C-alpha atoms as a printed R data frame, in Angstrom:
    type eleno elety resid chain resno       x       y       z
1   ATOM     1    CA   SER     A     1 -21.737  43.035  28.347
2   ATOM     2    CA   THR     A     2 -25.055  41.826  29.743
3   ATOM     3    CA   ILE     A     3 -26.066  40.293  26.408
4   ATOM     4    CA   ALA     A     4 -22.753  38.445  26.044
5   ATOM     5    CA   ASN     A     5 -22.984  37.105  29.603
6   ATOM     6    CA   GLY     A     6 -26.522  35.939  28.909
7   ATOM     7    CA   ILE     A     7 -25.451  34.111  25.748
8   ATOM     8    CA   ASN     A     8 -22.557  32.442  27.548
9   ATOM     9    CA   HIS     A     9 -24.840  31.336  30.384
10  ATOM    10    CA   PHE     A    10 -27.316  29.896  27.862
11  ATOM    11    CA   LEU     A    11 -24.556  28.016  26.001
12  ATOM    12    CA   LEU     A    12 -23.173  26.595  29.225
13  ATOM    13    CA   LYS     A    13 -26.635  25.339  30.194
14  ATOM    14    CA   GLN     A    14 -27.035  23.792  26.737
15  ATOM    15    CA   GLY     A    15 -23.598  22.216  27.090
16  ATOM    16    CA   ASP     A    16 -24.531  20.665  30.426
17  ATOM    17    CA   PHE     A    17 -27.754  19.342  28.943
18  ATOM    18    CA   ALA     A    18 -25.892  17.904  25.941
19  ATOM    19    CA   THR     A    19 -23.358  16.200  28.194
20  ATOM    20    CA   VAL     A    20 -26.080  14.592  30.322
21  ATOM    21    CA   GLU     A    21 -28.057  13.533  27.253
22  ATOM    22    CA   LEU     A    22 -25.024  12.054  25.495
23  ATOM    23    CA   GLN     A    23 -24.072  10.177  28.663
24  ATOM    24    CA   ARG     A    24 -27.581   8.763  28.855
25  ATOM    25    CA   LEU     A    25 -27.407   7.612  25.238
26  ATOM    26    CA   ALA     A    26 -23.974   6.070  25.751
27  ATOM    27    CA   GLU     A    27 -25.292   3.971  28.649
28  ATOM    28    CA   THR     A    28 -28.400   2.816  26.765
29  ATOM    29    CA   GLU     A    29 -28.236  -0.638  25.223
30  ATOM    30    CA   PRO     A    30 -29.016  -0.326  21.497
31  ATOM    31    CA   LEU     A    31 -32.065  -2.192  20.241
32  ATOM    32    CA   GLU     A    32 -30.469  -2.818  16.854
33  ATOM    33    CA   ILE     A    33 -26.898  -2.536  15.528
34  ATOM    34    CA   LEU     A    34 -26.987  -1.131  12.014
35  ATOM    35    CA   ALA     A    35 -23.251  -1.303  11.353
36  ATOM    36    CA   THR     A    36 -20.092  -2.303  13.180
37  ATOM    37    CA   GLY     A    37 -17.069  -0.061  12.817
38  ATOM    38    CA   MET     A    38 -13.421  -1.014  12.662
39  ATOM    39    CA   PRO     A    39 -11.871  -1.995  16.002
40  ATOM    40    CA   TRP     A    40  -8.848   0.286  16.186
41  ATOM    41    CA   GLY     A    41 -10.403   2.924  18.419
42  ATOM    42    CA   ALA     A    42 -11.355   0.221  20.913
43  ATOM    43    CA   VAL     A    43  -7.918  -1.416  20.603
44  ATOM    44    CA   ASP     A    44  -6.181   1.852  21.419
45  ATOM    45    CA   ARG     A    45  -8.636   2.580  24.222
46  ATOM    46    CA   ALA     A    46  -7.815  -0.806  25.742
47  ATOM    47    CA   ASN     A    47  -4.113  -0.115  25.490
48  ATOM    48    CA   PHE     A    48  -4.486   3.292  27.137
49  ATOM    49    CA   SER     A    49  -7.139   2.502  29.762
50  ATOM    50    CA   GLY     A    50  -6.980  -1.260  30.239
51  ATOM    51    CA   LEU     A    51 -10.675  -1.735  29.411
52  ATOM    52    CA   SER     A    52 -11.690  -4.986  27.762
53  ATOM    53    CA   PHE     A    53 -13.730  -5.035  24.545
54  ATOM    54    CA   VAL     A    54 -15.177  -7.310  21.910
55  ATOM    55    CA   VAL     A    55 -14.176  -7.273  18.222
56  ATOM    56    CA   SER     A    56 -16.559  -8.362  15.478
57  ATOM    57    CA   ASP     A    57 -15.664 -11.442  13.453
58  ATOM    58    CA   GLU     A    58 -15.110  -9.265  10.373
59  ATOM    59    CA   TYR     A    59 -11.994  -7.688  11.878
60  ATOM    60    CA   LEU     A    60 -10.917 -10.427  14.274
61  ATOM    61    CA   ASP     A    61  -8.008 -11.668  12.152
62  ATOM    62    CA   GLU     A    62  -6.586  -8.148  11.942
63  ATOM    63    CA   ALA     A    63  -7.026  -7.310  15.609
64  ATOM    64    CA   ARG     A    64  -6.297 -10.735  17.141
65  ATOM    65    CA   PRO     A    65  -2.522 -10.276  17.646
66  ATOM    66    CA   TRP     A    66  -3.090  -7.025  19.516
67  ATOM    67    CA   LEU     A    67  -5.810  -8.533  21.675
68  ATOM    68    CA   GLU     A    68  -3.366 -11.301  22.551
69  ATOM    69    CA   LEU     A    69  -0.534  -8.908  23.288
70  ATOM    70    CA   PHE     A    70  -2.845  -6.778  25.430
71  ATOM    71    CA   ALA     A    71  -4.270  -9.744  27.359
72  ATOM    72    CA   ASN     A    72  -1.291 -12.116  27.569
73  ATOM    73    CA   GLY     A    73   1.803 -10.120  26.709
74  ATOM    74    CA   SER     A    74   2.536 -12.489  23.816
75  ATOM    75    CA   PHE     A    75   1.244 -13.764  20.476
76  ATOM    76    CA   SER     A    76  -0.568 -17.074  20.040
77  ATOM    77    CA   ASP     A    77   0.629 -19.936  17.853
78  ATOM    78    CA   LEU     A    78  -2.074 -18.984  15.343
79  ATOM    79    CA   SER     A    79  -0.779 -15.430  15.024
80  ATOM    80    CA   LEU     A    80   2.793 -16.712  14.806
81  ATOM    81    CA   SER     A    81   1.818 -18.935  11.876
82  ATOM    82    CA   ARG     A    82   0.465 -16.105   9.713
83  ATOM    83    CA   ALA     A    83   1.590 -12.872   8.147
84  ATOM    84    CA   PRO     A    84   0.361  -9.876  10.162
85  ATOM    85    CA   LEU     A    85  -2.595  -7.969   8.720
86  ATOM    86    CA   SER     A    86  -2.148  -4.852  10.850
87  ATOM    87    CA   TYR     A    87   0.589  -2.866  12.547
88  ATOM    88    CA   GLN     A    88   0.840  -0.527  15.536
89  ATOM    89    CA   ILE     A    89   3.396   2.264  15.751
90  ATOM    90    CA   ASP     A    90   2.154   4.187  18.792
91  ATOM    91    CA   PRO     A    91   4.846   4.510  21.521
92  ATOM    92    CA   LEU     A    92   2.611   2.711  24.047
93  ATOM    93    CA   TRP     A    93   2.258  -0.295  21.746
94  ATOM    94    CA   LEU     A    94   5.987  -0.232  21.081
95  ATOM    95    CA   GLU     A    95   6.572  -0.268  24.833
96  ATOM    96    CA   ARG     A    96   4.182  -3.202  25.212
97  ATOM    97    CA   LEU     A    97   6.037  -5.072  22.448
98  ATOM    98    CA   ARG     A    98   9.409  -4.409  24.073
99  ATOM    99    CA   ASN     A    99   8.105  -5.532  27.477
100 ATOM   100    CA   SER     A   100   6.902  -8.834  26.073
101 ATOM   101    CA   THR     A   101   9.088 -11.733  27.157
102 ATOM   102    CA   GLN     A   102   8.179 -13.743  24.074
103 ATOM   103    CA   ASP     A   103  11.138 -14.117  21.738
104 ATOM   104    CA   SER     A   104   9.488 -14.469  18.328
105 ATOM   105    CA   TRP     A   105   9.859 -13.437  14.691
106 ATOM   106    CA   LEU     A   106   6.560 -11.537  14.898
107 ATOM   107    CA   ARG     A   107   7.610  -9.475  17.902
108 ATOM   108    CA   ASP     A   108  10.884  -8.542  16.164
109 ATOM   109    CA   LEU     A   109   8.953  -7.665  13.006
110 ATOM   110    CA   HIS     A   110   6.468  -5.381  14.769
111 ATOM   111    CA   ILE     A   111   9.162  -3.590  16.775
112 ATOM   112    CA   ALA     A   112  11.175  -3.074  13.587
113 ATOM   113    CA   VAL     A   113   8.163  -1.661  11.729
114 ATOM   114    CA   ALA     A   114   7.410   0.796  14.544
115 ATOM   115    CA   LEU     A   115  11.044   1.927  14.721
116 ATOM   116    CA   THR     A   116  11.247   2.317  10.942
117 ATOM   117    CA   GLU     A   117   8.156   4.539  10.989
118 ATOM   118    CA   SER     A   118   9.895   6.768  13.542
119 ATOM   119    CA   GLY     A   119  12.902   7.187  11.241
120 ATOM   120    CA   ASP     A   120  15.342   4.645  12.687
121 ATOM   121    CA   VAL     A   121  17.354   2.452  10.320
122 ATOM   122    CA   ASN     A   122  20.059   0.405  12.032
123 ATOM   123    CA   GLU     A   123  18.022  -1.298  14.760
124 ATOM   124    CA   PRO     A   124  15.116  -2.063  12.395
125 ATOM   125    CA   LYS     A   125  17.546  -3.673   9.928
126 ATOM   126    CA   ARG     A   126  18.936  -5.844  12.704
127 ATOM   127    CA   LEU     A   127  15.461  -6.859  13.891
128 ATOM   128    CA   PHE     A   128  14.068  -7.460  10.393
129 ATOM   129    CA   LEU     A   129  17.085  -9.645   9.661
130 ATOM   130    CA   ARG     A   130  16.644 -11.631  12.887
131 ATOM   131    CA   SER     A   131  12.923 -11.990  12.188
132 ATOM   132    CA   PHE     A   132  13.622 -13.214   8.646
133 ATOM   133    CA   HIS     A   133  16.175 -15.772   9.795
134 ATOM   134    CA   THR     A   134  13.799 -17.052  12.496
135 ATOM   135    CA   ARG     A   135  10.880 -17.345  10.052
136 ATOM   136    CA   PRO     A   136  11.250 -16.028   6.495
137 ATOM   137    CA   SER     A   137   8.462 -13.576   5.713
138 ATOM   138    CA   VAL     A   138   7.593 -11.373   2.772
139 ATOM   139    CA   VAL     A   139   7.222  -8.300   4.969
140 ATOM   140    CA   ALA     A   140  10.634  -8.642   6.628
141 ATOM   141    CA   ALA     A   141  12.424  -9.157   3.308
142 ATOM   142    CA   ARG     A   142  10.540  -6.301   1.660
143 ATOM   143    CA   CYS     A   143  11.326  -3.950   4.552
144 ATOM   144    CA   LEU     A   144  14.985  -4.937   4.371
145 ATOM   145    CA   ALA     A   145  14.870  -4.080   0.664
146 ATOM   146    CA   ILE     A   146  13.650  -0.525   1.260
147 ATOM   147    CA   LEU     A   147  16.209   0.066   4.030
148 ATOM   148    CA   GLN     A   148  19.225  -0.770   1.866
149 ATOM   149    CA   THR     A   149  21.577   1.978   0.721
150 ATOM   150    CA   SER     A   150  22.257   0.465  -2.709
151 ATOM   151    CA   THR     A   151  19.858  -0.631  -5.442
152 ATOM   152    CA   HIS     A   152  21.844  -3.856  -5.867
153 ATOM   153    CA   ASP     A   153  21.266  -4.889  -2.251
154 ATOM   154    CA   ALA     A   154  17.647  -3.763  -2.407
155 ATOM   155    CA   TRP     A   155  17.034  -5.929  -5.481
156 ATOM   156    CA   GLU     A   156  18.569  -8.932  -3.701
157 ATOM   157    CA   TRP     A   157  16.087  -8.572  -0.844
158 ATOM   158    CA   TYR     A   158  13.148  -7.988  -3.186
159 ATOM   159    CA   GLN     A   159  13.991 -11.269  -4.892
160 ATOM   160    CA   ARG     A   160  14.049 -13.050  -1.538
161 ATOM   161    CA   ALA     A   161  10.674 -11.550  -0.673
162 ATOM   162    CA   TRP     A   162   9.285 -12.727  -4.021
163 ATOM   163    CA   THR     A   163  10.528 -16.271  -3.440
164 ATOM   164    CA   VAL     A   164   9.026 -16.414   0.052
165 ATOM   165    CA   ALA     A   165   5.691 -15.091  -1.233
166 ATOM   166    CA   PHE     A   166   5.269 -18.152  -3.455
167 ATOM   167    CA   ASP     A   167   6.693 -20.685  -0.990
168 ATOM   168    CA   ASP     A   168   3.979 -20.488   1.684
169 ATOM   169    CA   ARG     A   169   0.805 -21.738  -0.003
170 ATOM   170    CA   GLU     A   170  -1.061 -21.929   3.324
171 ATOM   171    CA   GLU     A   171  -0.715 -18.213   4.060
172 ATOM   172    CA   PRO     A   172  -4.209 -16.602   4.118
173 ATOM   173    CA   ALA     A   173  -2.853 -13.264   2.914
174 ATOM   174    CA   ARG     A   174  -0.740 -14.851   0.165
175 ATOM   175    CA   ASP     A   175  -2.604 -13.364  -2.809
176 ATOM   176    CA   ARG     A   176  -2.593  -9.862  -1.327
177 ATOM   177    CA   LEU     A   177   1.109 -10.079  -0.529
178 ATOM   178    CA   ILE     A   178   1.946 -11.265  -4.041
179 ATOM   179    CA   ARG     A   179  -0.073  -8.533  -5.767
180 ATOM   180    CA   ASN     A   180   1.307  -5.768  -3.554
181 ATOM   181    CA   LEU     A   181   4.869  -7.030  -3.870
182 ATOM   182    CA   ALA     A   182   4.601  -7.395  -7.656
183 ATOM   183    CA   THR     A   183   3.487  -3.771  -7.859
184 ATOM   184    CA   GLU     A   184   6.325  -2.535  -5.664
185 ATOM   185    CA   ILE     A   185   9.009  -4.556  -7.464
186 ATOM   186    CA   ALA     A   186   7.819  -3.383 -10.878
187 ATOM   187    CA   TYR     A   187   7.903   0.274  -9.831
188 ATOM   188    CA   PHE     A   188  11.291  -0.222  -8.173
189 ATOM   189    CA   LEU     A   189  12.812  -1.635 -11.368
190 ATOM   190    CA   GLN     A   190  11.119   1.075 -13.435
191 ATOM   191    CA   GLY     A   191  12.542   3.754 -11.161
192 ATOM   192    CA   ILE     A   192  16.142   2.547 -11.433
193 ATOM   193    CA   HIS     A   193  15.768   1.870 -15.188
194 ATOM   194    CA   ASP     A   194  16.806  -1.757 -14.786
195 ATOM   195    CA   TYR     A   195  15.117  -2.882 -17.993
196 ATOM   196    CA   PRO     A   196  16.779  -6.334 -18.288
197 ATOM   197    CA   ASN     A   197  15.595  -7.428 -14.827
198 ATOM   198    CA   LEU     A   198  12.231  -5.736 -15.349
199 ATOM   199    CA   ASN     A   199  11.759  -7.632 -18.610
200 ATOM   200    CA   THR     A   200  12.690 -10.936 -16.959
201 ATOM   201    CA   PHE     A   201  10.406 -10.248 -13.998
202 ATOM   202    CA   ILE     A   202   7.417  -9.326 -16.181
203 ATOM   203    CA   LYS     A   203   7.782 -12.364 -18.453
204 ATOM   204    CA   ALA     A   204   7.836 -14.749 -15.476
205 ATOM   205    CA   LEU     A   205   4.708 -13.353 -13.793
206 ATOM   206    CA   PRO     A   206   1.578 -15.492 -13.380
207 ATOM   207    CA   PRO     A   207  -1.180 -14.367 -15.780
208 ATOM   208    CA   HIS     A   208  -3.511 -13.249 -12.996
209 ATOM   209    CA   LEU     A   209  -1.160 -10.337 -12.199
210 ATOM   210    CA   ASN     A   210  -1.334  -8.826 -15.677
211 ATOM   211    CA   ASP     A   211  -4.169  -6.477 -14.672
212 ATOM   212    CA   LEU     A   212  -1.989  -4.534 -12.210
213 ATOM   213    CA   ASP     A   213  -1.219  -0.975 -13.293
214 ATOM   214    CA   ALA     A   214   2.441  -1.462 -12.379
215 ATOM   215    CA   ILE     A   215   2.672  -4.441 -14.723
216 ATOM   216    CA   LEU     A   216   0.780  -2.732 -17.551
217 ATOM   217    CA   THR     A   217   2.966   0.366 -17.323
218 ATOM   218    CA   SER     A   218   6.078  -1.820 -17.191
219 ATOM   219    CA   LYS     A   219   5.044  -3.484 -20.434
220 ATOM   220    CA   ILE     A   220   4.436  -0.093 -22.058
221 ATOM   221    CA   MET     A   221   7.806   1.178 -20.870
222 ATOM   222    CA   LEU     A   222   9.579  -1.941 -22.155
223 ATOM   223    CA   SER     A   223   7.813  -1.632 -25.511
224 ATOM   224    CA   LEU     A   224   9.189   1.882 -25.905
225 ATOM   225    CA   VAL     A   225  12.666   0.828 -24.776
226 ATOM   226    CA   HIS     A   226  12.623  -2.024 -27.313
227 ATOM   227    CA   ASP     A   227  11.373   0.274 -30.110
228 ATOM   228    CA   ASP     A   228   7.968  -1.372 -30.330
229 ATOM   229    CA   PRO     A   229   5.626   1.656 -30.466
230 ATOM   230    CA   THR     A   230   2.751  -0.381 -31.930
231 ATOM   231    CA   THR     A   231   2.394  -2.423 -28.739
232 ATOM   232    CA   ALA     A   232   2.675   0.697 -26.561
233 ATOM   233    CA   ILE     A   233  -0.010   2.492 -28.573
234 ATOM   234    CA   ALA     A   234  -2.347  -0.494 -28.397
235 ATOM   235    CA   MET     A   235  -1.984  -0.720 -24.592
236 ATOM   236    CA   LEU     A   236  -2.366   3.020 -24.042
237 ATOM   237    CA   ASN     A   237  -5.411   3.147 -26.312
238 ATOM   238    CA   ASP     A   238  -7.091   0.087 -24.785
239 ATOM   239    CA   THR     A   239 -10.792   0.767 -24.221
240 ATOM   240    CA   SER     A   240 -11.250  -2.306 -22.020
241 ATOM   241    CA   PRO     A   241 -10.879  -2.108 -18.211
242 ATOM   242    CA   LEU     A   242  -7.140  -2.702 -18.679
243 ATOM   243    CA   GLY     A   243  -6.912   0.753 -20.266
244 ATOM   244    CA   CYS     A   244  -8.396   2.448 -17.228
245 ATOM   245    CA   PHE     A   245  -5.175   2.776 -15.165
246 ATOM   246    CA   PRO     A   246  -7.136   3.685 -12.001
247 ATOM   247    CA   THR     A   247  -4.135   3.882  -9.664
248 ATOM   248    CA   ILE     A   248  -2.081   6.258 -11.797
249 ATOM   249    CA   ALA     A   249  -4.110   9.362 -10.785
250 ATOM   250    CA   SER     A   250  -2.182  12.622 -11.250
251 ATOM   251    CA   GLU     A   251   0.731  10.796 -12.883
252 ATOM   252    CA   ARG     A   252  -1.396  10.329 -15.994
253 ATOM   253    CA   TRP     A   253   0.836  12.958 -17.537
254 ATOM   254    CA   THR     A   254   3.452  10.194 -17.747
255 ATOM   255    CA   LEU     A   255   1.021   8.044 -19.744
256 ATOM   256    CA   MET     A   256   0.457  10.954 -22.114
257 ATOM   257    CA   GLN     A   257   4.176  11.487 -22.563
258 ATOM   258    CA   TRP     A   258   4.542   7.795 -23.405
259 ATOM   259    CA   TRP     A   259   1.727   8.167 -25.924
260 ATOM   260    CA   PHE     A   260   3.493  11.051 -27.660
261 ATOM   261    CA   THR     A   261   6.774   9.151 -27.654
262 ATOM   262    CA   ALA     A   262   5.068   6.112 -29.176
263 ATOM   263    CA   VAL     A   263   3.291   8.000 -31.975
264 ATOM   264    CA   GLU     A   264   6.515   9.851 -32.818
265 ATOM   265    CA   LYS     A   265   8.416   6.559 -32.994
266 ATOM   266    CA   GLN     A   266   5.712   4.968 -35.132
267 ATOM   267    CA   ALA     A   267   5.825   7.912 -37.554
268 ATOM   268    CA   ASN     A   268   9.652   7.854 -37.600
269 ATOM   269    CA   ALA     A   269   9.476  11.530 -36.679
270 ATOM   270    CA   THR     A   270  12.883  13.108 -36.116
271 ATOM   271    CA   SER     A   271  12.536  16.858 -36.640
272 ATOM   272    CA   PRO     A   272  10.460  19.132 -34.380
273 ATOM   273    CA   VAL     A   273   7.968  19.669 -37.209
274 ATOM   274    CA   GLU     A   274   7.533  15.934 -37.803
275 ATOM   275    CA   ARG     A   275   7.094  15.260 -34.089
276 ATOM   276    CA   HIS     A   276   4.504  18.060 -33.881
277 ATOM   277    CA   ARG     A   277   2.568  16.623 -36.817
278 ATOM   278    CA   ALA     A   278   2.627  13.141 -35.280
279 ATOM   279    CA   ARG     A   279   1.211  14.441 -32.030
280 ATOM   280    CA   LYS     A   280  -1.459  16.544 -33.731
281 ATOM   281    CA   SER     A   281  -2.610  13.650 -35.911
282 ATOM   282    CA   HIS     A   282  -2.729  11.252 -32.942
283 ATOM   283    CA   PRO     A   283  -4.280  13.118 -29.962
284 ATOM   284    CA   VAL     A   284  -4.131  11.556 -26.522
285 ATOM   285    CA   PRO     A   285  -6.936   8.989 -26.111
286 ATOM   286    CA   ARG     A   286  -9.486   9.927 -23.482
287 ATOM   287    CA   ASN     A   287  -8.975   6.760 -21.444
288 ATOM   288    CA   ILE     A   288  -5.573   8.041 -20.276
289 ATOM   289    CA   GLY     A   289  -6.302  11.762 -20.135
290 ATOM   290    CA   CYS     A   290  -7.429  14.841 -21.951
291 ATOM   291    CA   PRO     A   291  -5.272  16.188 -24.814
292 ATOM   292    CA   TYR     A   292  -5.752  19.725 -23.461
293 ATOM   293    CA   ASN     A   293  -4.762  19.162 -19.831
294 ATOM   294    CA   ASN     A   294  -2.322  17.130 -17.818
295 ATOM   295    CA   TYR     A   295  -4.644  14.662 -16.104
296 ATOM   296    CA   SER     A   296  -8.223  15.902 -15.940
297 ATOM   297    CA   ALA     A   297 -10.606  18.178 -17.763
298 ATOM   298    CA   ALA     A   298 -14.255  18.456 -18.660
299 ATOM   299    CA   GLY     A   299 -15.154  15.876 -21.269
300 ATOM   300    CA   CYS     A   300 -12.571  13.262 -20.349
301 ATOM   301    CA   THR     A   301 -14.590  10.096 -19.921
302 ATOM   302    CA   TYR     A   302 -12.533   8.462 -17.172
303 ATOM   303    CA   TRP     A   303 -12.383  11.473 -14.844
């Protein structure tokens, strides 16, 4: 219709104006930079288009290896001396990694990570293993752990990763690696119900890791396994920041189930009536969830 054609013509004119105006703004040097974003859009743009760019100091350590690979086709000695802080899994980056003539543990590691993300198993295992033997790294050992087909073999590689994490005291990312690995190992041992190794692992941890949710929940689980409901109740009812459990999220139902198990054990409740009375007389504390919902409800102080 005439009206529709008129509207379309108007929108096209507005679109042309917007394009010209946006192009003008893009070419205008800013008078003041209010904030600098993360570099990954520029990194990918460089990889796709070949355009050079500058990365702010804040993100330089994360982006440096990719700048080097883009510019030189290889990683510098500095990058080869540190654990990577970022990974690329795009096919174009994988192609750039494969085309690099540098034979290094870091190149093998990055190729293996990209292939693992695409669902491959055999070649990543081979490359992670070669990377680990060239230069032992937490990431290679951890990735080998998750690619194993048996929990026994996975535990062996987790232990190697844990040893490496404490060996390299000069690694800038050491603390982050240790905290993340401690969390993953604790949840791994919880998941396979390996309570003896979980108990040994927890007891040997440095004190500064005791605030991790994975460690706190491991201690609660072990308390229940060892028939120590008093300790479990105290930890689940903790009103300090340690009783916040911020990373548990929707799995707070598990915390509530542990609470009910603990109060039943403490009351020596055996029959359904006794268990019901124990639960009714000891409602779920609000720091772990609402007694009338699974993980959130009006009135629960944490949520």
